[in-house]
PDB file of C-alpha atoms and ligand atoms in Angstrom:
ATOM      1  CA  MET N   1       0.000   0.000   0.000  1.00  0.00           C
ATOM      2  CA  GLU N   2       1.198   3.533  -0.819  1.00  0.00           C
ATOM      3  CA  LEU N   3       2.779   5.375   2.071  1.00  0.00           C
ATOM      4  CA  ASN N   4       0.408   8.138   3.229  1.00  0.00           C
ATOM      5  CA  ALA N   5      -2.619   6.429   1.695  1.00  0.00           C
ATOM      6  CA  ALA N   6      -5.816   7.183   3.606  1.00  0.00           C
ATOM      7  CA  PRO N   7      -8.239   4.664   2.104  1.00  0.00           C
ATOM      8  CA  ILE N   8     -11.855   3.936   2.902  1.00  0.00           C
ATOM      9  CA  GLY N   9     -11.747   0.721   4.941  1.00  0.00           C
ATOM     10  CA  VAL N  10     -14.303  -1.903   3.929  1.00  0.00           C
ATOM     11  CA  PHE N  11     -14.805  -4.807   6.315  1.00  0.00           C
ATOM     12  CA  ASP N  12     -16.727  -8.056   6.118  1.00  0.00           C
ATOM     13  CA  SER N  13     -16.540 -11.465   7.763  1.00  0.00           C
ATOM     14  CA  GLY N  14     -15.458 -12.871   4.407  1.00  0.00           C
ATOM     15  CA  TYR N  15     -16.185 -12.313   0.743  1.00  0.00           C
ATOM     16  CA  GLY N  16     -19.643 -10.722   0.974  1.00  0.00           C
ATOM     17  CA  GLY N  17     -18.381  -7.177   1.470  1.00  0.00           C
ATOM     18  CA  LEU N  18     -16.849  -7.354  -1.992  1.00  0.00           C
ATOM     19  CA  THR N  19     -20.390  -6.994  -3.381  1.00  0.00           C
ATOM     20  CA  VAL N  20     -20.526  -3.638  -1.568  1.00  0.00           C
ATOM     21  CA  LEU N  21     -16.968  -2.614  -2.445  1.00  0.00           C
ATOM     22  CA  LYS N  22     -17.733  -3.125  -6.142  1.00  0.00           C
ATOM     23  CA  GLU N  23     -20.605  -0.628  -5.926  1.00  0.00           C
ATOM     24  CA  LEU N  24     -18.602   1.850  -3.823  1.00  0.00           C
ATOM     25  CA  GLU N  25     -15.897   1.929  -6.462  1.00  0.00           C
ATOM     26  CA  LYS N  26     -18.467   2.312  -9.225  1.00  0.00           C
ATOM     27  CA  ALA N  27     -20.120   5.272  -7.496  1.00  0.00           C
ATOM     28  CA  MET N  28     -16.885   6.827  -6.143  1.00  0.00           C
ATOM     29  CA  PRO N  29     -13.993   5.659  -8.324  1.00  0.00           C
ATOM     30  CA  GLY N  30     -11.501   8.310  -7.217  1.00  0.00           C
ATOM     31  CA  TYR N  31     -10.889   7.121  -3.661  1.00  0.00           C
ATOM     32  CA  ASP N  32      -8.508   4.478  -2.364  1.00  0.00           C
ATOM     33  CA  TYR N  33     -10.057   1.426  -0.695  1.00  0.00           C
ATOM     34  CA  LEU N  34      -8.668  -1.137   1.725  1.00  0.00           C
ATOM     35  CA  TYR N  35     -10.715  -4.328   1.953  1.00  0.00           C
ATOM     36  CA  LEU N  36     -10.445  -6.705   4.900  1.00  0.00           C
ATOM     37  CA  GLY N  37     -12.174 -10.089   4.936  1.00  0.00           C
ATOM     38  CA  ASP N  38     -11.993 -12.102   8.161  1.00  0.00           C
ATOM     39  CA  ASN N  39     -12.257 -15.326   6.167  1.00  0.00           C
ATOM     40  CA  ALA N  40     -10.449 -17.362   8.817  1.00  0.00           C
ATOM     41  CA  ARG N  41     -13.312 -16.744  11.266  1.00  0.00           C
ATOM     42  CA  ALA N  42     -16.305 -16.522   8.886  1.00  0.00           C
ATOM     43  CA  PRO N  43     -19.212 -16.959   9.121  1.00  0.00           C
ATOM     44  CA  TYR N  44     -20.150 -14.473  11.835  1.00  0.00           C
ATOM     45  CA  GLY N  45     -23.912 -14.968  11.461  1.00  0.00           C
ATOM     46  CA  THR N  46     -24.314 -17.705  14.058  1.00  0.00           C
ATOM     47  CA  ARG N  47     -21.729 -16.355  16.515  1.00  0.00           C
ATOM     48  CA  SER N  48     -22.598 -14.692  19.825  1.00  0.00           C
ATOM     49  CA  PHE N  49     -23.027 -10.957  20.221  1.00  0.00           C
ATOM     50  CA  ASP N  50     -19.784 -10.724  22.241  1.00  0.00           C
ATOM     51  CA  THR N  51     -17.740 -12.633  19.675  1.00  0.00           C
ATOM     52  CA  VAL N  52     -18.968 -10.590  16.698  1.00  0.00           C
ATOM     53  CA  TYR N  53     -18.289  -7.408  18.654  1.00  0.00           C
ATOM     54  CA  GLU N  54     -14.771  -8.515  19.633  1.00  0.00           C
ATOM     55  CA  TYR N  55     -13.831  -9.583  16.079  1.00  0.00           C
ATOM     56  CA  THR N  56     -15.307  -6.461  14.500  1.00  0.00           C
ATOM     57  CA  LEU N  57     -13.532  -4.167  16.944  1.00  0.00           C
ATOM     58  CA  GLN N  58     -10.219  -5.867  16.123  1.00  0.00           C
ATOM     59  CA  ALA N  59     -10.877  -5.308  12.417  1.00  0.00           C
ATOM     60  CA  VAL N  60     -11.777  -1.637  12.878  1.00  0.00           C
ATOM     61  CA  LYS N  61      -8.623  -1.054  14.968  1.00  0.00           C
ATOM     62  CA  TRP N  62      -6.509  -2.709  12.288  1.00  0.00           C
ATOM     63  CA  LEU N  63      -8.043  -0.616   9.490  1.00  0.00           C
ATOM     64  CA  PHE N  64      -7.587   2.564  11.547  1.00  0.00           C
ATOM     65  CA  ASP N  65      -3.942   1.597  12.162  1.00  0.00           C
ATOM     66  CA  LYS N  66      -3.452   1.259   8.413  1.00  0.00           C
ATOM     67  CA  GLY N  67      -4.570   4.859   7.947  1.00  0.00           C
ATOM     68  CA  CYS N  68      -8.292   4.596   7.122  1.00  0.00           C
ATOM     69  CA  PRO N  69     -10.129   7.734   8.320  1.00  0.00           C
ATOM     70  CA  LEU N  70     -13.434   5.978   7.625  1.00  0.00           C
ATOM     71  CA  VAL N  71     -14.455   2.316   7.908  1.00  0.00           C
ATOM     72  CA  ILE N  72     -17.576   0.783   6.386  1.00  0.00           C
ATOM     73  CA  LEU N  73     -18.836  -2.385   8.061  1.00  0.00           C
ATOM     74  CA  ALA N  74     -19.986  -4.024   4.819  1.00  0.00           C
ATOM     75  CA  CYS N  75     -21.519  -6.790   6.891  1.00  0.00           C
ATOM     76  CA  ASN N  76     -25.021  -6.706   8.340  1.00  0.00           C
ATOM     77  CA  THR N  77     -24.133  -9.026  11.198  1.00  0.00           C
ATOM     78  CA  ALA N  78     -21.268  -6.775  12.322  1.00  0.00           C
ATOM     79  CA  SER N  79     -23.436  -3.692  11.752  1.00  0.00           C
ATOM     80  CA  ALA N  80     -26.224  -5.213  13.867  1.00  0.00           C
ATOM     81  CA  ARG N  81     -24.090  -6.511  16.689  1.00  0.00           C
ATOM     82  CA  ALA N  82     -21.040  -4.269  16.952  1.00  0.00           C
ATOM     83  CA  LEU N  83     -21.523  -0.919  15.242  1.00  0.00           C
ATOM     84  CA  ARG N  84     -23.427   0.901  17.966  1.00  0.00           C
ATOM     85  CA  SER N  85     -21.014  -0.158  20.735  1.00  0.00           C
ATOM     86  CA  ILE N  86     -18.003   0.810  18.646  1.00  0.00           C
ATOM     87  CA  GLN N  87     -19.493   4.195  17.772  1.00  0.00           C
ATOM     88  CA  GLN N  88     -20.666   4.951  21.302  1.00  0.00           C
ATOM     89  CA  ASN N  89     -17.991   3.347  23.494  1.00  0.00           C
ATOM     90  CA  ASP N  90     -14.803   2.609  21.580  1.00  0.00           C
ATOM     91  CA  LEU N  91     -14.344   5.352  19.018  1.00  0.00           C
ATOM     92  CA  SER N  92     -13.536   8.056  21.573  1.00  0.00           C
ATOM     93  CA  GLY N  93     -10.658   5.948  22.947  1.00  0.00           C
ATOM     94  CA  MET N  94      -9.303   5.048  19.486  1.00  0.00           C
ATOM     95  CA  ASP N  95      -9.641   8.230  17.428  1.00  0.00           C
ATOM     96  CA  PRO N  96     -12.773  10.363  17.761  1.00  0.00           C
ATOM     97  CA  SER N  97     -12.019  12.107  14.474  1.00  0.00           C
ATOM     98  CA  LYS N  98     -12.484   8.843  12.542  1.00  0.00           C
ATOM     99  CA  ARG N  99     -15.795   7.289  11.541  1.00  0.00           C
ATOM    100  CA  VAL N 100     -17.323   3.805  11.396  1.00  0.00           C
ATOM    101  CA  LEU N 101     -20.531   3.342   9.398  1.00  0.00           C
ATOM    102  CA  GLY N 102     -22.705   0.304   8.710  1.00  0.00           C
ATOM    103  CA  VAL N 103     -25.092  -1.017   6.077  1.00  0.00           C
ATOM    104  CA  ILE N 104     -28.360  -1.339   7.985  1.00  0.00           C
ATOM    105  CA  ARG N 105     -29.303   2.304   8.391  1.00  0.00           C
ATOM    106  CA  PRO N 106     -28.789   3.257   4.705  1.00  0.00           C
ATOM    107  CA  THR N 107     -30.999   0.318   3.713  1.00  0.00           C
ATOM    108  CA  ALA N 108     -33.686   1.073   6.308  1.00  0.00           C
ATOM    109  CA  GLU N 109     -33.750   4.737   5.276  1.00  0.00           C
ATOM    110  CA  ILE N 110     -35.095   3.903   1.828  1.00  0.00           C
ATOM    111  CA  ALA N 111     -36.564   0.385   2.077  1.00  0.00           C
ATOM    112  CA  GLY N 112     -40.108   1.598   2.761  1.00  0.00           C
ATOM    113  CA  LYS N 113     -40.221   3.428  -0.567  1.00  0.00           C
ATOM    114  CA  PHE N 114     -40.166   0.162  -2.502  1.00  0.00           C
ATOM    115  CA  THR N 115     -43.358  -1.376  -1.212  1.00  0.00           C
ATOM    116  CA  ASN N 116     -46.886  -0.729  -2.448  1.00  0.00           C
ATOM    117  CA  THR N 117     -48.525  -3.140  -0.024  1.00  0.00           C
ATOM    118  CA  GLY N 118     -46.711  -1.824   3.058  1.00  0.00           C
ATOM    119  CA  SER N 119     -45.170  -5.246   3.790  1.00  0.00           C
ATOM    120  CA  ILE N 120     -41.492  -5.939   3.253  1.00  0.00           C
ATOM    121  CA  GLY N 121     -39.348  -9.002   3.804  1.00  0.00           C
ATOM    122  CA  ILE N 122     -35.853  -9.127   5.275  1.00  0.00           C
ATOM    123  CA  LEU N 123     -33.559 -12.082   4.606  1.00  0.00           C
ATOM    124  CA  GLY N 124     -30.471 -12.089   6.824  1.00  0.00           C
ATOM    125  CA  THR N 125     -28.237 -14.098   9.102  1.00  0.00           C
ATOM    126  CA  GLU N 126     -29.414 -15.290  12.492  1.00  0.00           C
ATOM    127  CA  GLY N 127     -27.368 -12.534  14.147  1.00  0.00           C
ATOM    128  CA  THR N 128     -28.990  -9.818  12.066  1.00  0.00           C
ATOM    129  CA  VAL N 129     -32.527 -11.171  12.390  1.00  0.00           C
ATOM    130  CA  THR N 130     -32.417 -11.763  16.156  1.00  0.00           C
ATOM    131  CA  SER N 131     -30.965  -8.287  16.741  1.00  0.00           C
ATOM    132  CA  HIS N 132     -34.226  -6.844  15.322  1.00  0.00           C
ATOM    133  CA  SER N 133     -32.096  -4.007  13.925  1.00  0.00           C
ATOM    134  CA  TYR N 134     -34.089  -3.784  10.679  1.00  0.00           C
ATOM    135  CA  ILE N 135     -37.424  -3.677  12.497  1.00  0.00           C
ATOM    136  CA  LEU N 136     -36.165  -0.958  14.845  1.00  0.00           C
ATOM    137  CA  GLU N 137     -34.501   1.141  12.127  1.00  0.00           C
ATOM    138  CA  LEU N 138     -37.391   0.826   9.675  1.00  0.00           C
ATOM    139  CA  GLN N 139     -39.841   1.898  12.362  1.00  0.00           C
ATOM    140  CA  LYS N 140     -37.998   5.228  12.611  1.00  0.00           C
ATOM    141  CA  PHE N 141     -38.351   6.023   8.904  1.00  0.00           C
ATOM    142  CA  PHE N 142     -41.499   4.122   7.876  1.00  0.00           C
ATOM    143  CA  PRO N 143     -43.627   3.474  10.977  1.00  0.00           C
ATOM    144  CA  GLU N 144     -46.533   2.225   8.863  1.00  0.00           C
ATOM    145  CA  VAL N 145     -44.517  -0.488   7.088  1.00  0.00           C
ATOM    146  CA  LYS N 146     -44.724  -4.076   8.361  1.00  0.00           C
ATOM    147  CA  VAL N 147     -41.446  -5.974   8.424  1.00  0.00           C
ATOM    148  CA  TYR N 148     -41.218  -9.771   8.177  1.00  0.00           C
ATOM    149  CA  GLN N 149     -37.864 -11.489   8.730  1.00  0.00           C
ATOM    150  CA  GLU N 150     -36.327 -14.855   7.947  1.00  0.00           C
ATOM    151  CA  ALA N 151     -32.904 -16.060   9.062  1.00  0.00           C
ATOM    152  CA  CYS N 152     -31.081 -18.158   6.463  1.00  0.00           C
ATOM    153  CA  PRO N 153     -28.198 -19.787   8.380  1.00  0.00           C
ATOM    154  CA  MET N 154     -27.157 -22.044   5.492  1.00  0.00           C
ATOM    155  CA  TRP N 155     -26.781 -19.342   2.881  1.00  0.00           C
ATOM    156  CA  VAL N 156     -23.452 -17.814   3.962  1.00  0.00           C
ATOM    157  CA  PRO N 157     -21.759 -21.243   4.294  1.00  0.00           C
ATOM    158  CA  LEU N 158     -23.035 -22.096   0.786  1.00  0.00           C
ATOM    159  CA  VAL N 159     -21.454 -18.923  -0.568  1.00  0.00           C
ATOM    160  CA  GLU N 160     -18.216 -19.129   1.450  1.00  0.00           C
ATOM    161  CA  ASN N 161     -17.812 -22.743   0.318  1.00  0.00           C
ATOM    162  CA  HIS N 162     -18.517 -21.870  -3.322  1.00  0.00           C
ATOM    163  CA  GLU N 163     -21.642 -24.010  -3.516  1.00  0.00           C
ATOM    164  CA  HIS N 164     -24.016 -21.105  -4.195  1.00  0.00           C
ATOM    165  CA  ASP N 165     -24.475 -21.875  -7.890  1.00  0.00           C
ATOM    166  CA  LYS N 166     -24.627 -25.661  -7.454  1.00  0.00           C
ATOM    167  CA  PRO N 167     -27.894 -27.656  -7.496  1.00  0.00           C
ATOM    168  CA  GLY N 168     -27.662 -28.391  -3.743  1.00  0.00           C
ATOM    169  CA  ALA N 169     -28.172 -24.712  -2.948  1.00  0.00           C
ATOM    170  CA  ASP N 170     -31.678 -24.737  -4.454  1.00  0.00           C
ATOM    171  CA  TYR N 171     -33.136 -26.650  -1.516  1.00  0.00           C
ATOM    172  CA  PHE N 172     -32.016 -24.088   1.078  1.00  0.00           C
ATOM    173  CA  VAL N 173     -32.861 -21.071  -1.058  1.00  0.00           C
ATOM    174  CA  ARG N 174     -36.374 -22.330  -1.645  1.00  0.00           C
ATOM    175  CA  GLN N 175     -36.862 -23.322   1.989  1.00  0.00           C
ATOM    176  CA  HIS N 176     -36.205 -19.818   3.316  1.00  0.00           C
ATOM    177  CA  ILE N 177     -38.054 -17.980   0.563  1.00  0.00           C
ATOM    178  CA  ASP N 178     -41.100 -20.169   1.303  1.00  0.00           C
ATOM    179  CA  ARG N 179     -40.812 -19.566   5.052  1.00  0.00           C
ATOM    180  CA  LEU N 180     -40.657 -15.819   4.513  1.00  0.00           C
ATOM    181  CA  THR N 181     -43.511 -15.584   2.034  1.00  0.00           C
ATOM    182  CA  GLN N 182     -45.684 -17.864   4.204  1.00  0.00           C
ATOM    183  CA  GLN N 183     -45.482 -15.266   6.990  1.00  0.00           C
ATOM    184  CA  CYS N 184     -47.444 -12.783   4.877  1.00  0.00           C
ATOM    185  CA  ALA N 185     -48.879 -13.079   1.384  1.00  0.00           C
ATOM    186  CA  ASP N 186     -48.691  -9.291   0.895  1.00  0.00           C
ATOM    187  CA  ILE N 187     -44.894  -8.918   0.916  1.00  0.00           C
ATOM    188  CA  ASP N 188     -43.927  -7.228  -2.352  1.00  0.00           C
ATOM    189  CA  ALA N 189     -40.309  -6.162  -1.641  1.00  0.00           C
ATOM    190  CA  ILE N 190     -37.559  -8.372  -0.255  1.00  0.00           C
ATOM    191  CA  PHE N 191     -34.226  -6.994   0.934  1.00  0.00           C
ATOM    192  CA  LEU N 192     -31.101  -9.123   0.931  1.00  0.00           C
ATOM    193  CA  ALA N 193     -29.833  -8.022   4.347  1.00  0.00           C
ATOM    194  CA  CYS N 194     -26.589  -9.938   4.102  1.00  0.00           C
ATOM    195  CA  THR N 195     -23.825  -8.890   1.766  1.00  0.00           C
ATOM    196  CA  HIS N 196     -23.195 -12.506   0.774  1.00  0.00           C
ATOM    197  CA  TYR N 197     -26.691 -13.083  -0.574  1.00  0.00           C
ATOM    198  CA  PRO N 198     -26.407 -11.261  -3.946  1.00  0.00           C
ATOM    199  CA  LEU N 199     -24.401 -14.300  -5.050  1.00  0.00           C
ATOM    200  CA  LEU N 200     -27.578 -16.356  -4.654  1.00  0.00           C
ATOM    201  CA  LEU N 201     -29.730 -13.882  -6.568  1.00  0.00           C
ATOM    202  CA  ASP N 202     -30.296 -16.107  -9.614  1.00  0.00           C
ATOM    203  CA  LYS N 203     -31.659 -18.884  -7.434  1.00  0.00           C
ATOM    204  CA  ILE N 204     -33.644 -16.468  -5.245  1.00  0.00           C
ATOM    205  CA  MET N 205     -35.361 -15.048  -8.340  1.00  0.00           C
ATOM    206  CA  ARG N 206     -36.282 -18.579  -9.367  1.00  0.00           C
ATOM    207  CA  TYR N 207     -38.285 -19.193  -6.190  1.00  0.00           C
ATOM    208  CA  ILE N 208     -39.935 -15.882  -5.302  1.00  0.00           C
ATOM    209  CA  PRO N 209     -43.606 -15.458  -6.192  1.00  0.00           C
ATOM    210  CA  GLU N 210     -44.369 -13.374  -9.265  1.00  0.00           C
ATOM    211  CA  GLY N 211     -44.581  -9.623  -8.750  1.00  0.00           C
ATOM    212  CA  MET N 212     -42.212  -9.584  -5.786  1.00  0.00           C
ATOM    213  CA  GLN N 213     -39.074  -7.462  -6.115  1.00  0.00           C
ATOM    214  CA  VAL N 214     -35.693  -8.273  -4.599  1.00  0.00           C
ATOM    215  CA  PHE N 215     -33.122  -5.643  -3.633  1.00  0.00           C
ATOM    216  CA  SER N 216     -29.396  -6.003  -2.881  1.00  0.00           C
ATOM    217  CA  GLN N 217     -27.636  -3.472  -0.701  1.00  0.00           C
ATOM    218  CA  GLY N 218     -24.478  -2.594  -2.631  1.00  0.00           C
ATOM    219  CA  SER N 219     -25.775   0.345  -4.635  1.00  0.00           C
ATOM    220  CA  ILE N 220     -27.962   1.548  -1.741  1.00  0.00           C
ATOM    221  CA  VAL N 221     -24.932   1.740   0.548  1.00  0.00           C
ATOM    222  CA  ALA N 222     -22.842   3.400  -2.176  1.00  0.00           C
ATOM    223  CA  ASP N 223     -25.430   6.141  -2.794  1.00  0.00           C
ATOM    224  CA  SER N 224     -25.763   6.754   0.905  1.00  0.00           C
ATOM    225  CA  LEU N 225     -21.992   7.019   1.432  1.00  0.00           C
ATOM    226  CA  LYS N 226     -21.661   9.417  -1.474  1.00  0.00           C
ATOM    227  CA  GLN N 227     -24.242  11.700   0.128  1.00  0.00           C
ATOM    228  CA  TYR N 228     -22.592  11.300   3.533  1.00  0.00           C
ATOM    229  CA  LEU N 229     -19.227  12.454   2.169  1.00  0.00           C
ATOM    230  CA  GLU N 230     -20.871  15.468   0.536  1.00  0.00           C
ATOM    231  CA  ARG N 231     -22.349  16.398   3.913  1.00  0.00           C
ATOM    232  CA  HIS N 232     -19.047  15.748   5.757  1.00  0.00           C
ATOM    233  CA  PRO N 233     -16.176  17.530   4.012  1.00  0.00           C
ATOM    234  CA  GLU N 234     -14.069  17.120   7.181  1.00  0.00           C
ATOM    235  CA  ILE N 235     -13.991  13.340   6.503  1.00  0.00           C
ATOM    236  CA  GLN N 236     -14.067  13.534   2.714  1.00  0.00           C
ATOM    237  CA  SER N 237     -11.003  15.809   2.564  1.00  0.00           C
ATOM    238  CA  ARG N 238      -8.931  13.302   4.562  1.00  0.00           C
ATOM    239  CA  LEU N 239      -9.453  10.429   2.100  1.00  0.00           C
ATOM    240  CA  SER N 240      -6.684   9.738  -0.395  1.00  0.00           C
ATOM    241  CA  THR N 241      -7.638   9.703  -4.047  1.00  0.00           C
ATOM    242  CA  GLY N 242      -5.313   7.383  -5.944  1.00  0.00           C
ATOM    243  CA  SER N 243      -8.085   5.065  -7.239  1.00  0.00           C
ATOM    244  CA  ASN N 244      -6.255   2.105  -5.687  1.00  0.00           C
ATOM    245  CA  CYS N 245      -7.809  -0.910  -4.084  1.00  0.00           C
ATOM    246  CA  TYR N 246      -5.931  -3.076  -1.599  1.00  0.00           C
ATOM    247  CA  PHE N 247      -7.138  -6.478  -0.427  1.00  0.00           C
ATOM    248  CA  THR N 248      -6.392  -8.264   2.822  1.00  0.00           C
ATOM    249  CA  THR N 249      -7.679 -11.474   4.377  1.00  0.00           C
ATOM    250  CA  THR N 250      -7.102 -13.357   7.620  1.00  0.00           C
ATOM    251  CA  ASP N 251      -6.931 -16.666   5.724  1.00  0.00           C
ATOM    252  CA  ARG N 252      -4.865 -17.899   2.764  1.00  0.00           C
ATOM    253  CA  ALA N 253      -4.256 -15.144   0.210  1.00  0.00           C
ATOM    254  CA  GLU N 254      -4.213 -17.591  -2.724  1.00  0.00           C
ATOM    255  CA  THR N 255      -7.664 -18.899  -1.815  1.00  0.00           C
ATOM    256  CA  PHE N 256      -8.995 -15.387  -1.324  1.00  0.00           C
ATOM    257  CA  ASP N 257      -7.688 -14.262  -4.719  1.00  0.00           C
ATOM    258  CA  ARG N 258      -9.249 -17.223  -6.470  1.00  0.00           C
ATOM    259  CA  GLN N 259     -12.688 -16.758  -4.911  1.00  0.00           C
ATOM    260  CA  ALA N 260     -12.769 -12.973  -4.677  1.00  0.00           C
ATOM    261  CA  ALA N 261     -13.015 -12.659  -8.436  1.00  0.00           C
ATOM    262  CA  VAL N 262     -16.456 -14.314  -8.288  1.00  0.00           C
ATOM    263  CA  PHE N 263     -17.772 -11.601  -5.960  1.00  0.00           C
ATOM    264  CA  TYR N 264     -15.777  -8.687  -7.242  1.00  0.00           C
ATOM    265  CA  GLY N 265     -15.816  -9.411 -10.957  1.00  0.00           C
ATOM    266  CA  LYS N 266     -12.074  -8.750 -11.361  1.00  0.00           C
ATOM    267  CA  SER N 267      -8.926 -10.553 -10.300  1.00  0.00           C
ATOM    268  CA  VAL N 268      -7.302  -9.395  -7.062  1.00  0.00           C
ATOM    269  CA  ALA N 269      -3.962  -9.896  -5.310  1.00  0.00           C
ATOM    270  CA  SER N 270      -4.464  -9.984  -1.549  1.00  0.00           C
ATOM    271  CA  HIS N 271      -2.189 -10.181   1.492  1.00  0.00           C
ATOM    272  CA  ARG N 272      -2.721 -12.238   4.567  1.00  0.00           C
ATOM    273  CA  ILE N 273      -2.889 -10.368   7.852  1.00  0.00           C
ATOM    274  CA  GLU N 274      -3.553 -11.333  11.452  1.00  0.00           C
ATOM    275  CA  LEU N 275      -6.161  -9.778  13.698  1.00  0.00           C
ATOM    276  CA  LEU N 276      -5.462  -9.680  17.425  1.00  0.00           C
TER     277      LEU N 276
HETATM  278  N1  LIG Y   1     -21.883 -10.657   4.829  1.00  0.00           N
HETATM  279  C1  LIG Y   1     -22.252 -10.837   6.210  1.00  0.00           C
HETATM  280  C2  LIG Y   1     -23.553 -10.085   6.496  1.00  0.00           C
HETATM  281  O1  LIG Y   1     -23.888  -9.160   5.758  1.00  0.00           O
HETATM  282  C3  LIG Y   1     -22.220 -12.309   6.449  1.00  0.00           C
HETATM  283  C4  LIG Y   1     -22.320 -12.688   7.814  1.00  0.00           C
HETATM  284  C5  LIG Y   1     -21.666 -13.984   8.175  1.00  0.00           C
HETATM  285  O2  LIG Y   1     -20.443 -14.038   8.185  1.00  0.00           O
HETATM  286  O3  LIG Y   1     -22.415 -14.883   8.568  1.00  0.00           O
HETATM  287  O4  LIG Y   1     -24.237 -10.332   7.479  1.00  0.00           O
END
C-alpha cells in the first residue's frame, strides 16, 4: 500500500463485502479502498453478540492503524451486533475524528419506498434477524410499514464454500423464501440483508412469487456514502484519491484471490494479515 494512503476501509466477515466494495468503487472511483475479509473466522452470522463485537472491533482497529479515516462495516451481522457499541464506546478511545458506518441504516432509510402493499421481507443471518435491527430502524423512517424477517443460516456457508451456484443450494434457497412468504402473502419487496446473498440472486429469483421485487444493498450503501461524504467535508477531505484498491484477508491469500473474483468481478492480489 502507498505510504500516506488514507483509504476507505471496507470490512466483512469474508467475501460478501466485496459486493458492496464493487458498488462503492463504481459510485466513487476516485478514492482508495482497503478491503479486509476475516475469512479465517467466517461466518459471523451464528456467533454470539460478544464474539462478533470482539472480532469487529479488532478489524476496525486494524483498518484505523493502516490509515483509514473511515471504515464501512460491509456486513449486516457486524453492523447489527457491533456498530453501535463501537461508535458509542470505543471510538472516543481510538480516534474520535475517525468514523465507522454500517449497512443497515442506509438500507432502512429507503426500504419503505419500494413497497406498495406496506409489507417488506428481510432475509439475513441469524445474528442480524435476532438483533431486530431492521425492524427498529425501519420503524424510525417508515412506521406504517410491516417488516417480516427470515434467518437463512445455510446461505453464507453455501457462498463461502462456493456451492451457491450448485444444485444443492436450491433446496435451502427455496426453503427460506417459502418460510418468509408464508409469513405474509402481501410482501412485495424483499431486501437481501446480508452482503453474501447477492451471489444467490439467480436462485432467489427462481423461487420468489411473481410480482415480488428483490433488492441487494451494494448500490444503496454506495449512494448513501456518497451523500454522507458530501455532507461531511471534514472526513471527505482526509481520504486519499489514488483510485487504488488493496485487499487483505485473515486466511490464505491464494484462496482469497481465487474466490474474490467471483464476488468482485475482477482478479485481485491480496495479502494475509492477522487480527489480534
Ligand atoms: N456478509 C455478512 C452479512 O452481511 C455475512 C455474515 C456472516 O459471516 O455470517 O451479514
